[in-house]
């Protein structure tokens, strides 16, 4: 099986993990629609929805850049209809768009709390729900949310309460839809890494260049997501998956090639939060 001719609708994806997942699918000849806000370059971050589309096409896929906000119901509806109109259907939804702020509860601005809830939780729910009537007609439909397993250890619940709530909300929405949409044949799973991933979010929100050096590249996430997309939707659903476990399940156990700094031993990589 490959993703040739399959259509992915992704929130975000201008850079980082989302773009890596899109490029991995593009190598098979997949169609990728990106719903993202980055119409123009960010002063500190590389990539726009348009430059991502160019990379997807260069990798062998078809791209549909859609400038929009996952917080807007109208933008979500437009993205779903445009994707269906351009490619004839939707096979996979990737809930990639996410906002991170690790501020303590007394320090977090109310607007940032609302932003994390709106993008992470509401965006995941609304995009998945809007696509479901089209997804159900796909041969092997999948929803994949980039969110962690539900770990109720107080060190995560209490470390950054608002962000934890937002990420766990993504997971709860996905697991709920896995049960609700099972009768439609739609799989819904979450995927999360065992180590930090070298992205702009990690660099700016977690630990700068030092954290980047002890992380893995986004390609490890992309390779694991690819394997999930190939699983039979009717039998592989309702799971909170770990990137490394997914890869190990298909015989990939040497992760040294994914180190952001080549040669970094696994023992020196920084374990991701929530695990």
mmCIF file of C-alpha atoms in Angstrom:
data_model
loop_
_atom_site.group_PDB
_atom_site.id
_atom_site.type_symbol
_atom_site.label_atom_id
_atom_site.label_comp_id
_atom_site.label_asym_id
_atom_site.label_seq_id
_atom_site.Cartn_x
_atom_site.Cartn_y
_atom_site.Cartn_z
ATOM 1 C CA UNK A 1 0.000 0.000 0.000
ATOM 2 C CA UNK A 2 1.011 3.591 -0.617
ATOM 3 C CA UNK A 3 -0.613 6.997 -0.354
ATOM 4 C CA UNK A 4 -0.575 7.541 -4.116
ATOM 5 C CA UNK A 5 -3.721 9.414 -5.080
ATOM 6 C CA UNK A 6 -4.867 9.750 -1.459
ATOM 7 C CA UNK A 7 -5.983 13.159 -0.222
ATOM 8 C CA UNK A 8 -4.907 14.665 3.090
ATOM 9 C CA UNK A 9 -6.528 17.730 4.667
ATOM 10 C CA UNK A 10 -4.237 19.190 7.322
ATOM 11 C CA UNK A 11 -4.578 22.111 9.691
ATOM 12 C CA UNK A 12 -1.368 24.116 9.751
ATOM 13 C CA UNK A 13 1.525 22.487 7.935
ATOM 14 C CA UNK A 14 3.513 25.502 6.796
ATOM 15 C CA UNK A 15 6.564 24.209 8.623
ATOM 16 C CA UNK A 16 7.816 21.715 11.192
ATOM 17 C CA UNK A 17 6.098 18.424 11.888
ATOM 18 C CA UNK A 18 3.063 19.132 9.728
ATOM 19 C CA UNK A 19 5.174 19.932 6.688
ATOM 20 C CA UNK A 20 7.321 16.838 7.271
ATOM 21 C CA UNK A 21 4.182 14.659 7.306
ATOM 22 C CA UNK A 22 2.963 16.332 4.118
ATOM 23 C CA UNK A 23 6.276 15.806 2.354
ATOM 24 C CA UNK A 24 6.405 12.127 3.332
ATOM 25 C CA UNK A 25 2.963 11.624 1.825
ATOM 26 C CA UNK A 26 3.908 13.665 -1.239
ATOM 27 C CA UNK A 27 6.734 11.251 -2.025
ATOM 28 C CA UNK A 28 4.015 8.677 -2.751
ATOM 29 C CA UNK A 29 2.134 11.102 -4.963
ATOM 30 C CA UNK A 30 -0.493 12.112 -2.415
ATOM 31 C CA UNK A 31 -2.679 15.205 -2.591
ATOM 32 C CA UNK A 32 -2.246 17.564 0.351
ATOM 33 C CA UNK A 33 -4.526 20.465 1.260
ATOM 34 C CA UNK A 34 -3.169 22.799 3.928
ATOM 35 C CA UNK A 35 -5.460 25.068 5.959
ATOM 36 C CA UNK A 36 -3.061 27.595 7.466
ATOM 37 C CA UNK A 37 -2.851 31.270 8.407
ATOM 38 C CA UNK A 38 0.665 31.880 7.112
ATOM 39 C CA UNK A 39 -0.095 33.759 3.917
ATOM 40 C CA UNK A 40 2.990 35.957 4.337
ATOM 41 C CA UNK A 41 6.360 35.191 5.982
ATOM 42 C CA UNK A 42 6.619 35.445 9.757
ATOM 43 C CA UNK A 43 9.446 37.715 10.941
ATOM 44 C CA UNK A 44 11.006 34.921 13.026
ATOM 45 C CA UNK A 45 9.734 31.702 11.435
ATOM 46 C CA UNK A 46 10.451 30.278 8.017
ATOM 47 C CA UNK A 47 7.726 29.092 5.689
ATOM 48 C CA UNK A 48 4.263 30.027 4.489
ATOM 49 C CA UNK A 49 1.396 27.917 3.250
ATOM 50 C CA UNK A 50 2.542 28.806 -0.273
ATOM 51 C CA UNK A 51 6.174 27.779 0.196
ATOM 52 C CA UNK A 52 4.972 24.544 1.809
ATOM 53 C CA UNK A 53 2.819 23.856 -1.248
ATOM 54 C CA UNK A 54 5.836 24.375 -3.493
ATOM 55 C CA UNK A 55 7.828 21.842 -1.478
ATOM 56 C CA UNK A 56 4.982 19.336 -1.613
ATOM 57 C CA UNK A 57 4.824 19.605 -5.401
ATOM 58 C CA UNK A 58 8.596 19.305 -5.665
ATOM 59 C CA UNK A 59 8.453 16.109 -3.598
ATOM 60 C CA UNK A 60 6.007 14.544 -6.054
ATOM 61 C CA UNK A 61 2.607 15.391 -4.609
ATOM 62 C CA UNK A 62 -0.224 17.732 -5.453
ATOM 63 C CA UNK A 63 -0.846 20.686 -3.166
ATOM 64 C CA UNK A 64 -3.761 22.949 -2.355
ATOM 65 C CA UNK A 65 -2.757 25.874 -0.113
ATOM 66 C CA UNK A 66 -5.789 27.338 1.677
ATOM 67 C CA UNK A 67 -5.275 30.528 3.643
ATOM 68 C CA UNK A 68 -7.579 30.344 6.629
ATOM 69 C CA UNK A 69 -7.939 29.958 10.380
ATOM 70 C CA UNK A 70 -8.963 26.703 12.022
ATOM 71 C CA UNK A 71 -10.783 28.832 14.614
ATOM 72 C CA UNK A 72 -13.224 29.973 11.922
ATOM 73 C CA UNK A 73 -16.136 27.683 11.091
ATOM 74 C CA UNK A 74 -16.488 29.359 7.698
ATOM 75 C CA UNK A 75 -12.814 28.758 6.906
ATOM 76 C CA UNK A 76 -13.129 25.107 7.929
ATOM 77 C CA UNK A 77 -16.184 24.599 5.741
ATOM 78 C CA UNK A 78 -14.444 26.295 2.827
ATOM 79 C CA UNK A 79 -11.339 24.138 3.286
ATOM 80 C CA UNK A 80 -13.368 20.920 3.301
ATOM 81 C CA UNK A 81 -15.351 21.900 0.205
ATOM 82 C CA UNK A 82 -12.299 23.183 -1.672
ATOM 83 C CA UNK A 83 -10.401 19.974 -0.918
ATOM 84 C CA UNK A 84 -13.288 17.825 -2.093
ATOM 85 C CA UNK A 85 -13.722 19.959 -5.177
ATOM 86 C CA UNK A 86 -10.045 19.912 -6.093
ATOM 87 C CA UNK A 87 -9.275 16.259 -5.402
ATOM 88 C CA UNK A 88 -12.654 14.518 -5.425
ATOM 89 C CA UNK A 89 -12.720 13.521 -1.760
ATOM 90 C CA UNK A 90 -10.804 13.364 1.516
ATOM 91 C CA UNK A 91 -9.016 10.269 2.796
ATOM 92 C CA UNK A 92 -7.125 11.622 5.806
ATOM 93 C CA UNK A 93 -7.520 14.527 8.227
ATOM 94 C CA UNK A 94 -4.473 15.605 10.227
ATOM 95 C CA UNK A 95 -5.093 17.843 13.213
ATOM 96 C CA UNK A 96 -1.672 19.446 13.303
ATOM 97 C CA UNK A 97 -2.384 23.094 14.169
ATOM 98 C CA UNK A 98 -1.548 23.738 17.804
ATOM 99 C CA UNK A 99 -0.587 26.566 20.133
ATOM 100 C CA UNK A 100 1.887 26.064 22.981
ATOM 101 C CA UNK A 101 2.377 28.191 26.090
ATOM 102 C CA UNK A 102 3.884 26.589 29.169
ATOM 103 C CA UNK A 103 3.121 29.511 31.474
ATOM 104 C CA UNK A 104 1.923 28.760 34.968
ATOM 105 C CA UNK A 105 -1.731 29.433 35.681
ATOM 106 C CA UNK A 106 -1.149 32.727 37.497
ATOM 107 C CA UNK A 107 1.069 34.017 34.703
ATOM 108 C CA UNK A 108 -0.947 33.007 31.647
ATOM 109 C CA UNK A 109 -2.866 35.720 29.808
ATOM 110 C CA UNK A 110 -6.569 34.963 29.396
ATOM 111 C CA UNK A 111 -6.293 35.541 25.645
ATOM 112 C CA UNK A 112 -3.577 32.887 25.395
ATOM 113 C CA UNK A 113 -5.728 30.419 27.320
ATOM 114 C CA UNK A 114 -8.574 31.056 24.889
ATOM 115 C CA UNK A 115 -6.245 30.740 21.895
ATOM 116 C CA UNK A 116 -4.966 27.328 23.006
ATOM 117 C CA UNK A 117 -8.500 26.059 23.596
ATOM 118 C CA UNK A 118 -9.779 27.454 20.305
ATOM 119 C CA UNK A 119 -6.972 26.133 18.092
ATOM 120 C CA UNK A 120 -6.077 22.896 19.829
ATOM 121 C CA UNK A 121 -9.403 21.578 21.074
ATOM 122 C CA UNK A 122 -12.127 23.351 19.119
ATOM 123 C CA UNK A 123 -10.118 23.281 15.897
ATOM 124 C CA UNK A 124 -9.557 19.542 16.176
ATOM 125 C CA UNK A 125 -13.216 18.883 16.876
ATOM 126 C CA UNK A 126 -14.624 21.178 14.210
ATOM 127 C CA UNK A 127 -12.285 20.196 11.380
ATOM 128 C CA UNK A 128 -12.762 16.484 12.035
ATOM 129 C CA UNK A 129 -16.526 16.877 12.281
ATOM 130 C CA UNK A 130 -16.755 18.927 9.102
ATOM 131 C CA UNK A 131 -14.741 16.393 7.112
ATOM 132 C CA UNK A 132 -16.467 13.272 8.450
ATOM 133 C CA UNK A 133 -19.356 13.198 5.928
ATOM 134 C CA UNK A 134 -16.771 13.110 3.131
ATOM 135 C CA UNK A 135 -14.242 10.930 4.946
ATOM 136 C CA UNK A 136 -16.792 8.150 5.399
ATOM 137 C CA UNK A 137 -16.822 7.572 1.643
ATOM 138 C CA UNK A 138 -13.046 7.046 1.459
ATOM 139 C CA UNK A 139 -11.580 3.580 1.054
ATOM 140 C CA UNK A 140 -9.468 3.788 4.224
ATOM 141 C CA UNK A 141 -10.355 6.976 6.138
ATOM 142 C CA UNK A 142 -8.206 8.227 8.990
ATOM 143 C CA UNK A 143 -8.220 11.108 11.457
ATOM 144 C CA UNK A 144 -4.864 11.683 13.137
ATOM 145 C CA UNK A 145 -4.362 14.254 15.888
ATOM 146 C CA UNK A 146 -0.892 15.249 17.036
ATOM 147 C CA UNK A 147 -1.567 15.052 20.747
ATOM 148 C CA UNK A 148 -0.396 12.977 23.718
ATOM 149 C CA UNK A 149 -1.792 10.066 25.687
ATOM 150 C CA UNK A 150 -3.865 10.998 28.731
ATOM 151 C CA UNK A 151 -1.325 10.917 31.535
ATOM 152 C CA UNK A 152 -2.958 12.079 34.777
ATOM 153 C CA UNK A 153 0.319 12.305 36.677
ATOM 154 C CA UNK A 154 0.164 15.582 38.671
ATOM 155 C CA UNK A 155 3.586 16.621 37.377
ATOM 156 C CA UNK A 156 2.020 17.119 33.941
ATOM 157 C CA UNK A 157 -1.379 18.289 35.066
ATOM 158 C CA UNK A 158 0.217 20.831 37.363
ATOM 159 C CA UNK A 159 3.283 21.824 35.372
ATOM 160 C CA UNK A 160 1.407 23.909 32.787
ATOM 161 C CA UNK A 161 -2.267 23.364 33.475
ATOM 162 C CA UNK A 162 -3.737 25.342 30.579
ATOM 163 C CA UNK A 163 -1.509 23.801 27.905
ATOM 164 C CA UNK A 164 -2.048 20.314 29.326
ATOM 165 C CA UNK A 165 -5.803 20.838 29.210
ATOM 166 C CA UNK A 166 -5.610 21.970 25.585
ATOM 167 C CA UNK A 167 -3.505 19.021 24.415
ATOM 168 C CA UNK A 168 -5.526 16.501 26.391
ATOM 169 C CA UNK A 169 -8.661 18.073 24.919
ATOM 170 C CA UNK A 170 -7.363 17.225 21.453
ATOM 171 C CA UNK A 171 -6.864 13.637 22.551
ATOM 172 C CA UNK A 172 -10.261 13.349 24.211
ATOM 173 C CA UNK A 173 -11.991 14.735 21.118
ATOM 174 C CA UNK A 174 -10.150 12.239 18.937
ATOM 175 C CA UNK A 175 -10.854 9.236 21.142
ATOM 176 C CA UNK A 176 -14.494 10.245 21.374
ATOM 177 C CA UNK A 177 -14.786 10.463 17.609
ATOM 178 C CA UNK A 178 -13.026 7.100 17.255
ATOM 179 C CA UNK A 179 -15.945 5.555 19.103
ATOM 180 C CA UNK A 180 -18.611 7.727 17.524
ATOM 181 C CA UNK A 181 -17.367 7.355 13.938
ATOM 182 C CA UNK A 182 -16.537 3.640 14.117
ATOM 183 C CA UNK A 183 -19.888 2.812 12.517
ATOM 184 C CA UNK A 184 -18.849 5.030 9.597
ATOM 185 C CA UNK A 185 -15.574 3.141 9.188
ATOM 186 C CA UNK A 186 -13.464 6.193 10.103
ATOM 187 C CA UNK A 187 -10.369 5.575 12.222
ATOM 188 C CA UNK A 188 -9.290 8.249 14.714
ATOM 189 C CA UNK A 189 -5.987 8.063 16.590
ATOM 190 C CA UNK A 190 -3.449 10.347 18.242
ATOM 191 C CA UNK A 191 0.320 10.351 17.804
ATOM 192 C CA UNK A 192 3.014 11.739 20.102
ATOM 193 C CA UNK A 193 6.840 11.413 20.271
ATOM 194 C CA UNK A 194 8.956 10.003 23.075
ATOM 195 C CA UNK A 195 11.489 12.833 22.706
ATOM 196 C CA UNK A 196 11.264 16.502 21.873
ATOM 197 C CA UNK A 197 11.214 17.306 18.157
ATOM 198 C CA UNK A 198 13.450 19.964 16.628
ATOM 199 C CA UNK A 199 10.849 22.516 15.552
ATOM 200 C CA UNK A 200 10.420 26.256 15.931
ATOM 201 C CA UNK A 201 7.903 25.637 18.722
ATOM 202 C CA UNK A 202 10.493 23.720 20.730
ATOM 203 C CA UNK A 203 13.142 26.328 20.043
ATOM 204 C CA UNK A 204 11.057 29.297 21.092
ATOM 205 C CA UNK A 205 8.813 27.811 23.783
ATOM 206 C CA UNK A 206 10.878 25.116 25.466
ATOM 207 C CA UNK A 207 14.608 25.642 25.474
ATOM 208 C CA UNK A 208 16.218 27.430 22.562
ATOM 209 C CA UNK A 209 19.155 26.006 20.645
ATOM 210 C CA UNK A 210 20.193 23.788 23.542
ATOM 211 C CA UNK A 211 16.878 21.926 23.404
ATOM 212 C CA UNK A 212 17.056 21.629 19.630
ATOM 213 C CA UNK A 213 20.371 19.821 19.917
ATOM 214 C CA UNK A 214 18.908 17.086 22.130
ATOM 215 C CA UNK A 215 15.813 16.514 19.985
ATOM 216 C CA UNK A 216 14.916 14.335 17.028
ATOM 217 C CA UNK A 217 14.011 15.638 13.581
ATOM 218 C CA UNK A 218 10.385 16.000 12.418
ATOM 219 C CA UNK A 219 10.994 13.180 9.949
ATOM 220 C CA UNK A 220 10.605 10.576 12.701
ATOM 221 C CA UNK A 221 7.099 11.895 13.352
ATOM 222 C CA UNK A 222 6.367 11.914 9.621
ATOM 223 C CA UNK A 223 7.502 8.333 9.115
ATOM 224 C CA UNK A 224 5.317 7.155 11.999
ATOM 225 C CA UNK A 225 2.290 9.092 10.734
ATOM 226 C CA UNK A 226 2.787 7.515 7.311
ATOM 227 C CA UNK A 227 2.605 4.042 8.849
ATOM 228 C CA UNK A 228 -0.605 4.955 10.682
ATOM 229 C CA UNK A 229 -2.233 6.146 7.451
ATOM 230 C CA UNK A 230 -1.593 2.743 5.875
ATOM 231 C CA UNK A 231 -3.285 0.807 8.694
ATOM 232 C CA UNK A 232 -6.769 -0.612 8.079
ATOM 233 C CA UNK A 233 -9.186 1.975 9.435
ATOM 234 C CA UNK A 234 -11.725 -0.582 10.593
ATOM 235 C CA UNK A 235 -9.235 -2.305 12.890
ATOM 236 C CA UNK A 236 -6.748 0.404 13.898
ATOM 237 C CA UNK A 237 -8.581 3.118 15.790
ATOM 238 C CA UNK A 238 -9.077 4.683 19.207
ATOM 239 C CA UNK A 239 -5.389 4.508 20.125
ATOM 240 C CA UNK A 240 -3.009 7.013 21.691
ATOM 241 C CA UNK A 241 0.114 6.083 19.778
ATOM 242 C CA UNK A 242 3.774 6.828 20.458
ATOM 243 C CA UNK A 243 5.931 7.599 17.429
ATOM 244 C CA UNK A 244 8.751 5.242 18.322
ATOM 245 C CA UNK A 245 6.351 2.381 19.132
ATOM 246 C CA UNK A 246 4.664 2.726 15.739
ATOM 247 C CA UNK A 247 8.009 2.529 13.969
ATOM 248 C CA UNK A 248 9.177 -0.384 16.102
ATOM 249 C CA UNK A 249 5.982 -2.179 15.108
ATOM 250 C CA UNK A 250 7.119 -2.135 11.468
ATOM 251 C CA UNK A 251 10.674 -3.190 12.285
ATOM 252 C CA UNK A 252 12.384 0.223 12.624
ATOM 253 C CA UNK A 253 14.260 0.225 15.910
ATOM 254 C CA UNK A 254 17.408 2.192 15.074
ATOM 255 C CA UNK A 255 16.456 5.837 15.526
ATOM 256 C CA UNK A 256 19.982 7.247 15.378
ATOM 257 C CA UNK A 257 19.383 8.708 11.929
ATOM 258 C CA UNK A 258 16.672 10.956 13.337
ATOM 259 C CA UNK A 259 18.910 12.802 15.805
ATOM 260 C CA UNK A 260 18.860 16.538 15.125
ATOM 261 C CA UNK A 261 22.585 16.520 15.815
ATOM 262 C CA UNK A 262 24.040 13.432 14.116
ATOM 263 C CA UNK A 263 25.770 11.102 16.525
ATOM 264 C CA UNK A 264 23.793 12.153 19.613
ATOM 265 C CA UNK A 265 23.128 9.000 21.665
ATOM 266 C CA UNK A 266 19.502 8.189 22.434
ATOM 267 C CA UNK A 267 20.323 8.434 26.132
ATOM 268 C CA UNK A 268 21.148 12.127 25.750
ATOM 269 C CA UNK A 269 17.918 13.079 23.974
ATOM 270 C CA UNK A 270 15.372 15.067 25.956
ATOM 271 C CA UNK A 271 12.220 13.085 26.796
ATOM 272 C CA UNK A 272 9.051 14.811 25.674
ATOM 273 C CA UNK A 273 6.533 16.103 28.173
ATOM 274 C CA UNK A 274 3.435 14.078 29.094
ATOM 275 C CA UNK A 275 5.123 10.654 28.979
#
